[in-house]
mmCIF file of C-alpha atoms and ligand atoms in Angstrom:
data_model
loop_
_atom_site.group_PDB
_atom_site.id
_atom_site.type_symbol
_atom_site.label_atom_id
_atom_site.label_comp_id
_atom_site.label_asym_id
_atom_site.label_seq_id
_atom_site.Cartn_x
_atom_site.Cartn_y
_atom_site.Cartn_z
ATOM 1 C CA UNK A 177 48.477 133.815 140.237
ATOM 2 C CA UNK A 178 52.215 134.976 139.615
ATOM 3 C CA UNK A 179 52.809 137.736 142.064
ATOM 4 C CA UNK A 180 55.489 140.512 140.998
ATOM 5 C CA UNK A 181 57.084 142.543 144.158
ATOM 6 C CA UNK A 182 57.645 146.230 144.218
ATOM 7 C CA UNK A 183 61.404 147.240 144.956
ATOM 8 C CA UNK A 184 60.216 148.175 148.768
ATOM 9 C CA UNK A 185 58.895 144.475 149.223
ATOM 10 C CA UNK A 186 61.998 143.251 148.180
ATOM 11 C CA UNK A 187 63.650 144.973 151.166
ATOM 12 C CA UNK A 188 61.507 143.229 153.220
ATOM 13 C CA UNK A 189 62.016 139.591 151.491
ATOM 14 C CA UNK A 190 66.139 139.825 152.085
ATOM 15 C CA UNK A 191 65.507 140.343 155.773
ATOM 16 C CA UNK A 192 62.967 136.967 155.481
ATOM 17 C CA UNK A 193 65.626 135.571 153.651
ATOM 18 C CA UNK A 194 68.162 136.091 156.322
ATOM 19 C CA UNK A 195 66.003 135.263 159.002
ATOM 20 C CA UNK A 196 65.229 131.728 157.612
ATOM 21 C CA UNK A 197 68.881 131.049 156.671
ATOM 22 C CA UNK A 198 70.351 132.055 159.523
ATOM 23 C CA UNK A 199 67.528 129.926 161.904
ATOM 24 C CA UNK A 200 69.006 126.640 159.480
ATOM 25 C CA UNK A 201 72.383 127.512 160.099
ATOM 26 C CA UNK A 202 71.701 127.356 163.921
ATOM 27 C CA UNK A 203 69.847 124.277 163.581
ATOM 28 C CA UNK A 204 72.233 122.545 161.793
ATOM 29 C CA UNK A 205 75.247 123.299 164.241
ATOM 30 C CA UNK A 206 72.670 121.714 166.893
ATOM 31 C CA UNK A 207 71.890 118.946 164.859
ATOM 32 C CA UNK A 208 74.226 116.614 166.405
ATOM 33 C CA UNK A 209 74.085 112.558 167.340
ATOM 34 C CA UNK A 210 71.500 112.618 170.226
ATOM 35 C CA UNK A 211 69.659 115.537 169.291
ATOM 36 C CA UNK A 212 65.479 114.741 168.953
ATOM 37 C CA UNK A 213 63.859 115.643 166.292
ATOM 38 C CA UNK A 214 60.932 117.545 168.805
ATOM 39 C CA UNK A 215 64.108 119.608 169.726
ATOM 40 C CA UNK A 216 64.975 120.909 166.831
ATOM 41 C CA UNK A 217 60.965 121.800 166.316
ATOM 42 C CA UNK A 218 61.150 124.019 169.665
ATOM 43 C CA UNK A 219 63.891 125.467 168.846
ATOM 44 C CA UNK A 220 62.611 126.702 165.800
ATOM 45 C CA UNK A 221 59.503 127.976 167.145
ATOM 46 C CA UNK A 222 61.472 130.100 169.681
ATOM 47 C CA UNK A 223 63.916 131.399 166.895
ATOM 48 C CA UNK A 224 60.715 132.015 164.581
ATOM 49 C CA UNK A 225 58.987 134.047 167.957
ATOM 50 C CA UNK A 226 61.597 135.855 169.143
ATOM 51 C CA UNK A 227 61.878 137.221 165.557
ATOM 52 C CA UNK A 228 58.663 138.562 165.264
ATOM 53 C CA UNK A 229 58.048 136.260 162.501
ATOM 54 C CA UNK A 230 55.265 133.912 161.724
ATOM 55 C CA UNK A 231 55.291 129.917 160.564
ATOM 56 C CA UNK A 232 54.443 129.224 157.251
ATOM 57 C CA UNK A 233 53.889 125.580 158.591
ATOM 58 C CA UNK A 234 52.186 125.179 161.588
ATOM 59 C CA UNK A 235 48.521 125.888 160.703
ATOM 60 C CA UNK A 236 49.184 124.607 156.931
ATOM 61 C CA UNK A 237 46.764 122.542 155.726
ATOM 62 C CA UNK A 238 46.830 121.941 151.752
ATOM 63 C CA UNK A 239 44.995 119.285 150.430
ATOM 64 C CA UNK A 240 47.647 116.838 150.110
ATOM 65 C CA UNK A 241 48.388 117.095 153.929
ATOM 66 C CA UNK A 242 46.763 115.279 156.916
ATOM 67 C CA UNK A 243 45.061 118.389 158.771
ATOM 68 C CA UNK A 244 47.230 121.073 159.971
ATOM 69 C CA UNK A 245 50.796 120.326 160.119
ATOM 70 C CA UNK A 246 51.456 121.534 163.387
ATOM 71 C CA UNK A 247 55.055 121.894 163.632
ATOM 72 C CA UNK A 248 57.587 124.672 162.992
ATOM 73 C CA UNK A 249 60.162 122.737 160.518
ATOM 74 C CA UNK A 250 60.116 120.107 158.277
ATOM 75 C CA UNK A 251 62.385 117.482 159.589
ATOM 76 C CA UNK A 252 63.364 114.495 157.132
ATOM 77 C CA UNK A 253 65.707 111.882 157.826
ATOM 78 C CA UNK A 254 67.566 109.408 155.603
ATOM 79 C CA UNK A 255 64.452 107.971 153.323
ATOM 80 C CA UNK A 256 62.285 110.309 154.553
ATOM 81 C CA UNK A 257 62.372 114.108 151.970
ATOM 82 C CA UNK A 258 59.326 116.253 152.015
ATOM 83 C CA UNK A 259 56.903 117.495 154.385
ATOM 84 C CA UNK A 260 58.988 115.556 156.923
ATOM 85 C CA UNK A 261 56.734 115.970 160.538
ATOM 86 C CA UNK A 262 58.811 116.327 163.572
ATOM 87 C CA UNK A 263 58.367 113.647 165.397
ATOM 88 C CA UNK A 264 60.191 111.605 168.960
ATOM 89 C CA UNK A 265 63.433 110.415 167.163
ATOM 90 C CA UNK A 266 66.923 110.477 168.424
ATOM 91 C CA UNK A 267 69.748 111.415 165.832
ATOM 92 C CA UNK A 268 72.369 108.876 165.068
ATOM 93 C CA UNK A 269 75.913 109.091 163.563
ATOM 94 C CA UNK A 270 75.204 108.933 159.546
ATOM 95 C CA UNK A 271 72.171 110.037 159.535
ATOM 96 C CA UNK A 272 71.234 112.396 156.349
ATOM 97 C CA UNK A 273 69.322 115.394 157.658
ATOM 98 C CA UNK A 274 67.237 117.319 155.628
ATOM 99 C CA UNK A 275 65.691 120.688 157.810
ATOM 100 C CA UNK A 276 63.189 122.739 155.700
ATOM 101 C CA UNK A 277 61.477 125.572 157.063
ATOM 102 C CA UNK A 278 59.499 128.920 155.342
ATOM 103 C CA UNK A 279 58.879 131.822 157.239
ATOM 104 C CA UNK A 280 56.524 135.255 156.787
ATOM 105 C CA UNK A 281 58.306 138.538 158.119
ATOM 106 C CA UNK A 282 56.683 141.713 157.145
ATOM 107 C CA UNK A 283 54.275 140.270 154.737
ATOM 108 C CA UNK A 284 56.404 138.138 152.301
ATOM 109 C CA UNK A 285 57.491 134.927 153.013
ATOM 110 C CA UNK A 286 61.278 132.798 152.402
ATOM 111 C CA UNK A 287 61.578 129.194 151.675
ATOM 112 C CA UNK A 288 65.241 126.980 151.766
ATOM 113 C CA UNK A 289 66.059 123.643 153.028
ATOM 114 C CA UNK A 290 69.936 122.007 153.381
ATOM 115 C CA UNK A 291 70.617 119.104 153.915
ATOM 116 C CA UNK A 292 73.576 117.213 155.926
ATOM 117 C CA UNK A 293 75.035 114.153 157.382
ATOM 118 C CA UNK A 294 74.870 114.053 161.214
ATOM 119 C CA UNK A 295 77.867 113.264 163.287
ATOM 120 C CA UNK A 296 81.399 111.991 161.806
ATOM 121 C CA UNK A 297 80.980 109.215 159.635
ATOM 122 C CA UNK A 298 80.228 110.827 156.309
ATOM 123 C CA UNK A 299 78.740 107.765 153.810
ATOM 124 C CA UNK A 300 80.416 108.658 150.486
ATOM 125 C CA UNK A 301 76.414 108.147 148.546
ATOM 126 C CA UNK A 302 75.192 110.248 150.870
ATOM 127 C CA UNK A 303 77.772 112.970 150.517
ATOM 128 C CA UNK A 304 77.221 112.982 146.374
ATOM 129 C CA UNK A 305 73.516 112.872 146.622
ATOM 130 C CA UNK A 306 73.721 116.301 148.568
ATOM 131 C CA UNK A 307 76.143 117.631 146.366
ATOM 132 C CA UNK A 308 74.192 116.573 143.066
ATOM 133 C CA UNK A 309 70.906 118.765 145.033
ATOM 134 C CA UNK A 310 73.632 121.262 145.985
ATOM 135 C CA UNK A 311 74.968 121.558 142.150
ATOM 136 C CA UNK A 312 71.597 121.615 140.537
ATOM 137 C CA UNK A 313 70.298 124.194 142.968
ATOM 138 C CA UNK A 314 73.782 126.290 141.377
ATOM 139 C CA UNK A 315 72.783 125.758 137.752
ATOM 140 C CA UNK A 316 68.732 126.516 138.063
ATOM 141 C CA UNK A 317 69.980 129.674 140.181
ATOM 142 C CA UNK A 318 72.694 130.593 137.188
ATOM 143 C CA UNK A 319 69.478 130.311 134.484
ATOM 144 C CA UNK A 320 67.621 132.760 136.139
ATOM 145 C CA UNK A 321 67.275 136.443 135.318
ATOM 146 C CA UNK A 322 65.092 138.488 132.919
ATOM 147 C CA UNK A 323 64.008 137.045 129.898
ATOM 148 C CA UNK A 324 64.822 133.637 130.745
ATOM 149 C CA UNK A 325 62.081 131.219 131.061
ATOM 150 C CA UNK A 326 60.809 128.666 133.925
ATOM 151 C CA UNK A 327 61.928 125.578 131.387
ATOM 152 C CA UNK A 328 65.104 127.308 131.367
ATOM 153 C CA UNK A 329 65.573 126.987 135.251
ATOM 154 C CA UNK A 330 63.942 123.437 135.365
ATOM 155 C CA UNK A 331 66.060 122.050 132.130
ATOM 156 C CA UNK A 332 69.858 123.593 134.221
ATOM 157 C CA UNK A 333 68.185 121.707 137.512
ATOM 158 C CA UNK A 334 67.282 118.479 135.557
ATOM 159 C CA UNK A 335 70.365 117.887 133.771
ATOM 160 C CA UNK A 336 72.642 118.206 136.634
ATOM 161 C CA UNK A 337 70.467 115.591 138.599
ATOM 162 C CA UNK A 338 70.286 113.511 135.260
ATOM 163 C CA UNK A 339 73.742 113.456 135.244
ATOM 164 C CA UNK A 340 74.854 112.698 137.914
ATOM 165 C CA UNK A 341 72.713 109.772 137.893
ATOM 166 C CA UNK A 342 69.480 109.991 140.027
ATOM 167 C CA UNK A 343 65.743 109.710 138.864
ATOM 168 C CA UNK A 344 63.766 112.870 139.091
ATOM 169 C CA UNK A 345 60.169 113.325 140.237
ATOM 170 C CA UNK A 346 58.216 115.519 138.604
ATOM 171 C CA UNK A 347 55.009 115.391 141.056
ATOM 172 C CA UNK A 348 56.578 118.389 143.713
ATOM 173 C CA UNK A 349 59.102 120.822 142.814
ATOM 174 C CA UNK A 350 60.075 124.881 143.257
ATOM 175 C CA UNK A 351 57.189 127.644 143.273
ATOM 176 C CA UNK A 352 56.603 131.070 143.067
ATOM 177 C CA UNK A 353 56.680 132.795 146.652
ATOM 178 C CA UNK A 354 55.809 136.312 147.993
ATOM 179 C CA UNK A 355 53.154 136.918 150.591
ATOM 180 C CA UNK A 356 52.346 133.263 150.496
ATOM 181 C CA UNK A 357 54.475 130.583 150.629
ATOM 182 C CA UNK A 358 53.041 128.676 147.658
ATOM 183 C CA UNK A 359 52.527 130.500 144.913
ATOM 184 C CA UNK A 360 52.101 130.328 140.918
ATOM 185 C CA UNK A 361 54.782 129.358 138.785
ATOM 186 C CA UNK A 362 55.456 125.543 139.674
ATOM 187 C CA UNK A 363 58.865 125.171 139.074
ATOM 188 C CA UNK A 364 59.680 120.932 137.714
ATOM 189 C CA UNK A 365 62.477 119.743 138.236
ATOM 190 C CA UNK A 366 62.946 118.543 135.163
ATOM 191 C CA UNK A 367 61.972 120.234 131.569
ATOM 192 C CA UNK A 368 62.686 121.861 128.181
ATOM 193 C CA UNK A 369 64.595 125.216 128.009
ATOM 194 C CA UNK A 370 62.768 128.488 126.255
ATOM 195 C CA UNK A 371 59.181 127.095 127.675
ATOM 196 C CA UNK A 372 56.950 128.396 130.185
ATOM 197 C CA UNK A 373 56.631 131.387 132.295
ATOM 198 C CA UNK A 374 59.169 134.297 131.474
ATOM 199 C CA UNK A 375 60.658 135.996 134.321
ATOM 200 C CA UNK A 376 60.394 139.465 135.235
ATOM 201 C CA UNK A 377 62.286 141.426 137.772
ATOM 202 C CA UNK A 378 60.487 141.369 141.115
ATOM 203 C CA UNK A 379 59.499 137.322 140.968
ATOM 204 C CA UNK A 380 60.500 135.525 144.000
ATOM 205 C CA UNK A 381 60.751 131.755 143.273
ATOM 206 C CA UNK A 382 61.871 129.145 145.455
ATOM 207 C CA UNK A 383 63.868 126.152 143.697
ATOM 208 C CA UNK A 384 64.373 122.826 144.812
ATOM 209 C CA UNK A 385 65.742 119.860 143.352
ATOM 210 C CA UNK A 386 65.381 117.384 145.533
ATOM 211 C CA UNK A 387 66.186 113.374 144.696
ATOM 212 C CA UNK A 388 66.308 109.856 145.983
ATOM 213 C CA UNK A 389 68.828 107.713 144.985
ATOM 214 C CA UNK A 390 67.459 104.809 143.127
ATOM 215 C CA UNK A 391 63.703 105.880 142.891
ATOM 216 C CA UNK A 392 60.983 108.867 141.792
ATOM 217 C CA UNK A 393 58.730 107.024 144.020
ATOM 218 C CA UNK A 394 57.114 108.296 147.021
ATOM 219 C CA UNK A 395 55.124 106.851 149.746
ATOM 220 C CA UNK A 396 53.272 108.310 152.197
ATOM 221 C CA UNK A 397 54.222 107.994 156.337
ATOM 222 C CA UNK A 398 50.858 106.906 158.809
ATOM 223 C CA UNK A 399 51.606 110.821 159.904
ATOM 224 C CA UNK A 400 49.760 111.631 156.604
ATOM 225 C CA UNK A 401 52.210 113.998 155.766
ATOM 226 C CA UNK A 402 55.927 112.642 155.326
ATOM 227 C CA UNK A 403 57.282 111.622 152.052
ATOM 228 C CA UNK A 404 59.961 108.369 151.700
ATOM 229 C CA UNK A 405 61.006 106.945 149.148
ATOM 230 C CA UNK A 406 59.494 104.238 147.968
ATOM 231 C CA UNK A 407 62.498 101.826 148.212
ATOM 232 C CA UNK A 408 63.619 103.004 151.492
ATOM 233 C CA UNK A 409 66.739 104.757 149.575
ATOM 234 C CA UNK A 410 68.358 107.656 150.794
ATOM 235 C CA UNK A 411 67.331 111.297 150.063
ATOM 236 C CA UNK A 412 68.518 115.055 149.535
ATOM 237 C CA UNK A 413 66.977 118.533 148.932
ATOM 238 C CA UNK A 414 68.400 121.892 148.791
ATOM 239 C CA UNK A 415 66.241 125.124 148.231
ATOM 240 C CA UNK A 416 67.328 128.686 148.203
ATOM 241 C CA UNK A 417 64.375 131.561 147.460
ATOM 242 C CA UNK A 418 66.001 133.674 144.904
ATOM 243 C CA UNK A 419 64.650 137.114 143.341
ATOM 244 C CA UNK A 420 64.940 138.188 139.937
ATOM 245 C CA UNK A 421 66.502 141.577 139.028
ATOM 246 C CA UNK A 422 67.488 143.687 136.346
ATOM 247 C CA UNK A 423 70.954 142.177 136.310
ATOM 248 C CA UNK A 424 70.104 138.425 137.200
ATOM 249 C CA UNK A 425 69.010 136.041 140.226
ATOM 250 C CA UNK A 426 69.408 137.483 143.977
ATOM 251 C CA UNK A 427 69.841 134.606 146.601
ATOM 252 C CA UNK A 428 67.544 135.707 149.499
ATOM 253 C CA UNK A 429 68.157 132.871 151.783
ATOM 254 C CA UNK A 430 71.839 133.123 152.314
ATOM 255 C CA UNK A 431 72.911 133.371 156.236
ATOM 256 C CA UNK A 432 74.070 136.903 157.205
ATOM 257 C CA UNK A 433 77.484 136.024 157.381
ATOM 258 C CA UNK A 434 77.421 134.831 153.591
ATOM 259 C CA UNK A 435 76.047 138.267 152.537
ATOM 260 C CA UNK A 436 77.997 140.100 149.902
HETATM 261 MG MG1 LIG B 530 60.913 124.481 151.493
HETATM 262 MG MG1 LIG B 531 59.512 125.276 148.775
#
């Protein structure tokens, strides 16, 4: 089911938005070499709390996932990318960091993910593979507004990725969002402009290309839940939840100081 938000739900999604951004930001300027992995899951528990929020995550249990997730954040490092379980691992220099977390506030729900290199040493594959996630996020965002069409978004997201040289999975990708976090229209990161879904104002999507760099491969971790690639490759993601409007696509999950 596509759900369409009234202009007084849309109120509430910015201040999701906000919230959800502005918890990554804080987590990412904690994210440093040393930091566990368990940390950065209490943290975010105590961010989501003291909000007066509620976890999209921790009692999530679709059918692709072992049981209830349990945690507050998805934590992914290096060849690890989606659904990554916080688990008892230190942070090293290098590492690529991927931190994606969805929140409910008020009824309606926010979605985005980053992704960074911990520490100094910034590997120069890792640093393009974010930025290719980083561009294609830019280019789906830029091909959504009225009229346009879900093969619109996932065409401006696939040939940015395709470009720049990665394969591109096809098996998880952006969604529809509102009061849940998973909603009707999939969003692929890959497809043909003018088909699918048209959007109308008042559709929250969350987009996220997400690659790996020499695979479209997953396998699954013994946690039942994380995704690696199946080479062992590197990974990025970047999601933003966006709304469409009368004049275009609204980024909701931009950190309050980024607000225009
Ligand atoms: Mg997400
Ligand atoms: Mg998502």
């Amino acid at each position: 089911m596509v759900e369409i938000l009234h202009p007084t739900e849309l109120a509430r999604a910015k201040d999701t938005g906000v919230l959800v951004a502005d918890i990554l930001q804080t987590l990412k300027s904690r994210s440093t070499v040393g930091t566990n992995l368990l940390d950065i899951d209490r943290w975010t528990e105590t961010m989501i709390v003291e909000a007066g929020a509620l976890s999209c995550y921790v009692d999530y249990e679709p059918s692709f996932g072992r049981g209830p997730f349990g945690h507050y954040i998805c934590t992914a490092v290096n060849d690890a990318v989606l659904h990554g379980m916080p688990h008892d691992y230190t942070l090293a220099d290098g590492d690529l960091l991927t931190l994606d977390l969805a929140v409910s506030k008020g009824g309606v729900a926010a979605d985005s993910a980053i992704s960074f290199i911990v520490g100094t040493s910034k590997p120069p594959e890792s640093v393009a593979m974010i930025s290719a996630t980083e561009r294609a996020l830019s280019a789906g965002i830029a091909a959504a507004g009225p009229g346009a069409r879900i093969g619109d978004i996932s065409h401006a997201i696939g040939a940015v990725l395709s470009e720049a040289g990665y394969p591109i999975n096809t098996e998880f990708g952006g969604h529809g969002i509102g009061s849940t976090m998973h909603q009707d229209p999939h969003v692929s990161n890959t497809g043909r402009p003018g088909r699918g879904y048209k959007l109308r104002p008042g559709l929250l999507l969350a987009l996220e290309p997400w690659v790996m760099a020499d695979t479209a491969e997953l396998v699954t971790d013994a946690d039942g839940w994380t995704l690696r690639s199946a080479t062992g490759c590197r990974t990025a993601h970047s999601e933003h939840t966006i709304a469409i409007t009368n004049d275009g696509a609204e980024i909701l999950t931009l950190p309050k100081q980024a607000q225009p």
